XYZ file of C-alpha atoms in Angstrom:
218
model
C 134.741 146.041 121.229
C 131.956 146.449 123.911
C 131.503 150.157 124.318
C 131.744 151.648 127.617
C 129.557 154.343 128.527
C 132.586 156.794 127.675
C 132.557 155.369 124.168
C 129.037 156.351 123.623
C 129.804 159.698 125.179
C 132.391 160.184 122.278
C 130.124 158.959 119.519
C 127.217 162.076 120.586
C 130.337 164.426 120.992
C 131.058 163.907 117.190
C 129.765 166.246 114.796
C 127.479 164.170 112.390
C 128.214 166.613 109.664
C 132.037 167.464 109.009
C 133.384 165.108 111.792
C 135.573 166.712 114.521
C 134.725 166.940 118.245
C 132.248 169.436 120.177
C 133.143 171.318 123.143
C 136.787 169.750 123.378
C 137.716 171.228 126.504
C 134.770 170.166 128.089
C 134.775 166.766 126.727
C 137.963 165.997 128.588
C 136.854 166.556 131.820
C 133.437 164.550 130.649
C 135.307 161.258 129.404
C 137.394 160.445 132.878
C 134.496 161.300 134.791
C 132.269 158.701 133.022
C 135.025 156.051 133.126
C 135.254 156.383 136.649
C 131.710 156.670 137.364
C 131.681 152.880 135.339
C 134.235 151.921 137.437
C 132.391 153.176 140.296
C 129.197 151.050 139.053
C 131.162 147.885 139.170
C 132.102 148.413 142.436
C 135.899 149.044 141.365
C 135.759 152.574 143.421
C 134.500 153.692 147.025
C 133.987 156.470 148.982
C 136.409 156.933 151.901
C 134.852 159.656 154.270
C 134.790 162.620 151.203
C 137.581 160.777 149.049
C 137.196 158.029 146.358
C 139.300 154.826 146.606
C 140.060 151.866 144.853
C 138.491 149.288 146.018
C 140.115 146.386 143.948
C 136.907 144.705 143.054
C 135.621 144.850 139.688
C 133.116 142.845 137.485
C 135.311 140.368 135.408
C 137.247 141.608 132.716
C 137.465 145.283 132.227
C 137.648 146.727 129.074
C 140.787 148.388 127.860
C 139.374 152.023 128.590
C 138.408 151.306 131.973
C 141.440 148.728 132.813
C 143.939 152.237 131.787
C 141.202 154.688 134.262
C 141.467 152.125 136.804
C 145.528 151.749 136.581
C 145.334 156.011 136.686
C 143.334 156.414 139.913
C 145.352 153.367 141.623
C 148.173 155.436 140.948
C 146.356 158.512 141.790
C 146.004 157.312 145.356
C 142.570 158.317 147.531
C 141.342 161.605 146.328
C 138.318 163.810 146.470
C 136.396 163.156 143.519
C 137.262 166.393 141.880
C 141.244 165.699 142.235
C 140.640 162.344 140.905
C 139.440 163.272 137.779
C 141.813 165.662 137.117
C 144.225 163.126 137.696
C 143.168 160.178 135.639
C 142.095 163.386 132.759
C 145.291 162.875 130.876
C 144.760 161.302 127.555
C 141.645 159.551 128.373
C 139.414 161.251 125.919
C 142.222 160.519 122.900
C 141.934 157.234 124.428
C 138.447 156.278 123.834
C 138.869 158.216 120.440
C 141.080 155.738 119.081
C 139.257 152.836 120.631
C 136.723 153.346 118.464
C 138.840 154.315 115.607
C 140.361 150.599 116.099
C 137.064 149.474 116.501
C 135.982 150.741 113.092
C 132.800 152.579 114.875
C 135.069 155.850 113.797
C 136.883 156.800 110.985
C 139.819 159.013 110.556
C 140.723 161.406 107.727
C 143.907 163.762 107.794
C 144.491 166.197 105.061
C 146.767 169.222 104.793
C 145.440 172.575 104.739
C 146.647 175.407 102.751
C 149.956 173.462 102.528
C 150.769 174.235 106.052
C 149.304 172.288 108.696
C 147.143 168.769 108.701
C 143.827 169.194 109.428
C 142.209 165.776 111.427
C 138.339 164.965 111.166
C 136.997 162.046 112.812
C 133.378 160.540 111.632
C 131.437 157.975 112.778
C 130.565 155.542 110.530
C 127.534 154.418 111.234
C 125.607 157.702 112.085
C 122.513 156.139 112.004
C 123.062 154.389 114.919
C 124.452 157.548 116.949
C 121.319 159.102 115.972
C 119.485 156.005 117.897
C 121.556 156.193 120.579
C 120.678 160.040 121.011
C 116.821 159.383 121.021
C 117.209 156.439 122.738
C 119.087 158.240 125.707
C 116.195 161.425 125.014
C 113.135 159.300 125.322
C 114.606 157.366 128.077
C 115.141 160.414 130.378
C 112.030 161.712 129.332
C 110.319 158.503 130.351
C 111.855 158.747 134.118
C 114.260 155.651 133.371
C 116.334 154.683 136.065
C 119.068 153.170 133.944
C 122.012 153.539 135.451
C 124.252 153.714 131.846
C 121.493 156.175 130.867
C 121.605 158.108 133.581
C 125.687 158.429 133.908
C 125.930 159.348 130.196
C 123.262 162.067 130.746
C 125.707 163.080 132.867
C 128.436 162.696 131.132
C 126.363 165.045 128.166
C 126.418 167.315 131.030
C 129.703 167.943 132.045
C 130.778 168.220 128.492
C 128.220 171.017 127.619
C 126.348 168.536 125.089
C 122.737 168.356 126.541
C 121.209 170.923 123.730
C 122.974 169.615 121.013
C 122.264 165.626 121.670
C 119.503 165.952 124.046
C 117.182 169.064 121.979
C 115.737 171.961 123.338
C 114.096 170.424 126.107
C 117.161 169.464 127.657
C 117.049 171.300 130.935
C 113.588 169.589 131.706
C 115.364 166.166 130.473
C 118.102 166.864 133.198
C 115.475 167.591 136.342
C 114.177 164.547 135.436
C 117.509 162.678 135.647
C 118.138 164.380 138.748
C 114.805 163.239 140.473
C 115.594 159.886 139.760
C 119.018 160.213 140.697
C 117.997 161.700 143.645
C 115.869 159.035 144.014
C 118.743 156.387 144.841
C 119.039 155.440 140.848
C 122.480 156.031 141.092
C 125.235 155.011 143.859
C 126.471 157.852 145.771
C 130.292 156.996 144.919
C 128.827 157.273 141.269
C 126.896 160.800 141.847
C 130.221 162.327 143.948
C 132.355 161.499 140.934
C 130.418 163.204 138.484
C 129.748 166.195 140.692
C 133.797 165.847 140.926
C 133.931 166.032 137.163
C 131.427 168.844 136.556
C 133.399 171.119 139.151
C 136.612 170.349 137.658
C 135.204 171.716 134.308
C 133.789 174.740 136.118
C 137.033 175.277 137.953
C 138.942 175.069 134.353
C 136.611 177.787 133.121
C 136.793 179.769 135.768
C 140.418 179.653 135.512
C 140.207 180.542 131.522
C 138.142 183.360 132.504
C 140.007 184.387 134.723
C 143.132 184.687 132.577
C 141.494 186.046 129.810
C 140.207 189.296 132.267
C 143.791 189.885 132.850
C 145.153 189.454 129.507
C 142.851 192.322 128.693
C 143.352 194.320 131.450
């Protein structure tokens, strides 16, 4: 299987020590945003004013994860980026993870805890390759890369709140470097709008959860 950017993001989101996924709630917004961004890189999506529309064009045979996302985007119709991310979000992270399991890049183990419930963990089968991916991403960003795949992955880490865990303590500096490259035109406008839509969708979720918590505690 040829990994999409979302598959690489999911691999980076797996805990290398004991399995499981970091920042599950945030990741569920990052994965669909990155899938949409990769579709946009392949000319399958375009901007129509402030809305994202399916253009009907793409480069050759799409990987399954991108095809699922394109179908969901087509069903959603023309939408503002934040709304489109929310529309295609359902099950997108699980779908990407299942792809990795079927491809043998992730192994899944389930065990019963204290005889009451099942605990499932997912662990990358090649932890060294995942560490290499993290190191390559970090070094590329530090060097001011204009590689579109790397920049979209960096955005995915930001939306998923995984920058510090993956990129290290200087992640803020690396984020600014990536932003400078994007501002200089390294990513098309439609790609940036979709990624910003993912960030806004995650922030809206967090704001809603915070408000709910305040009401519950009052």
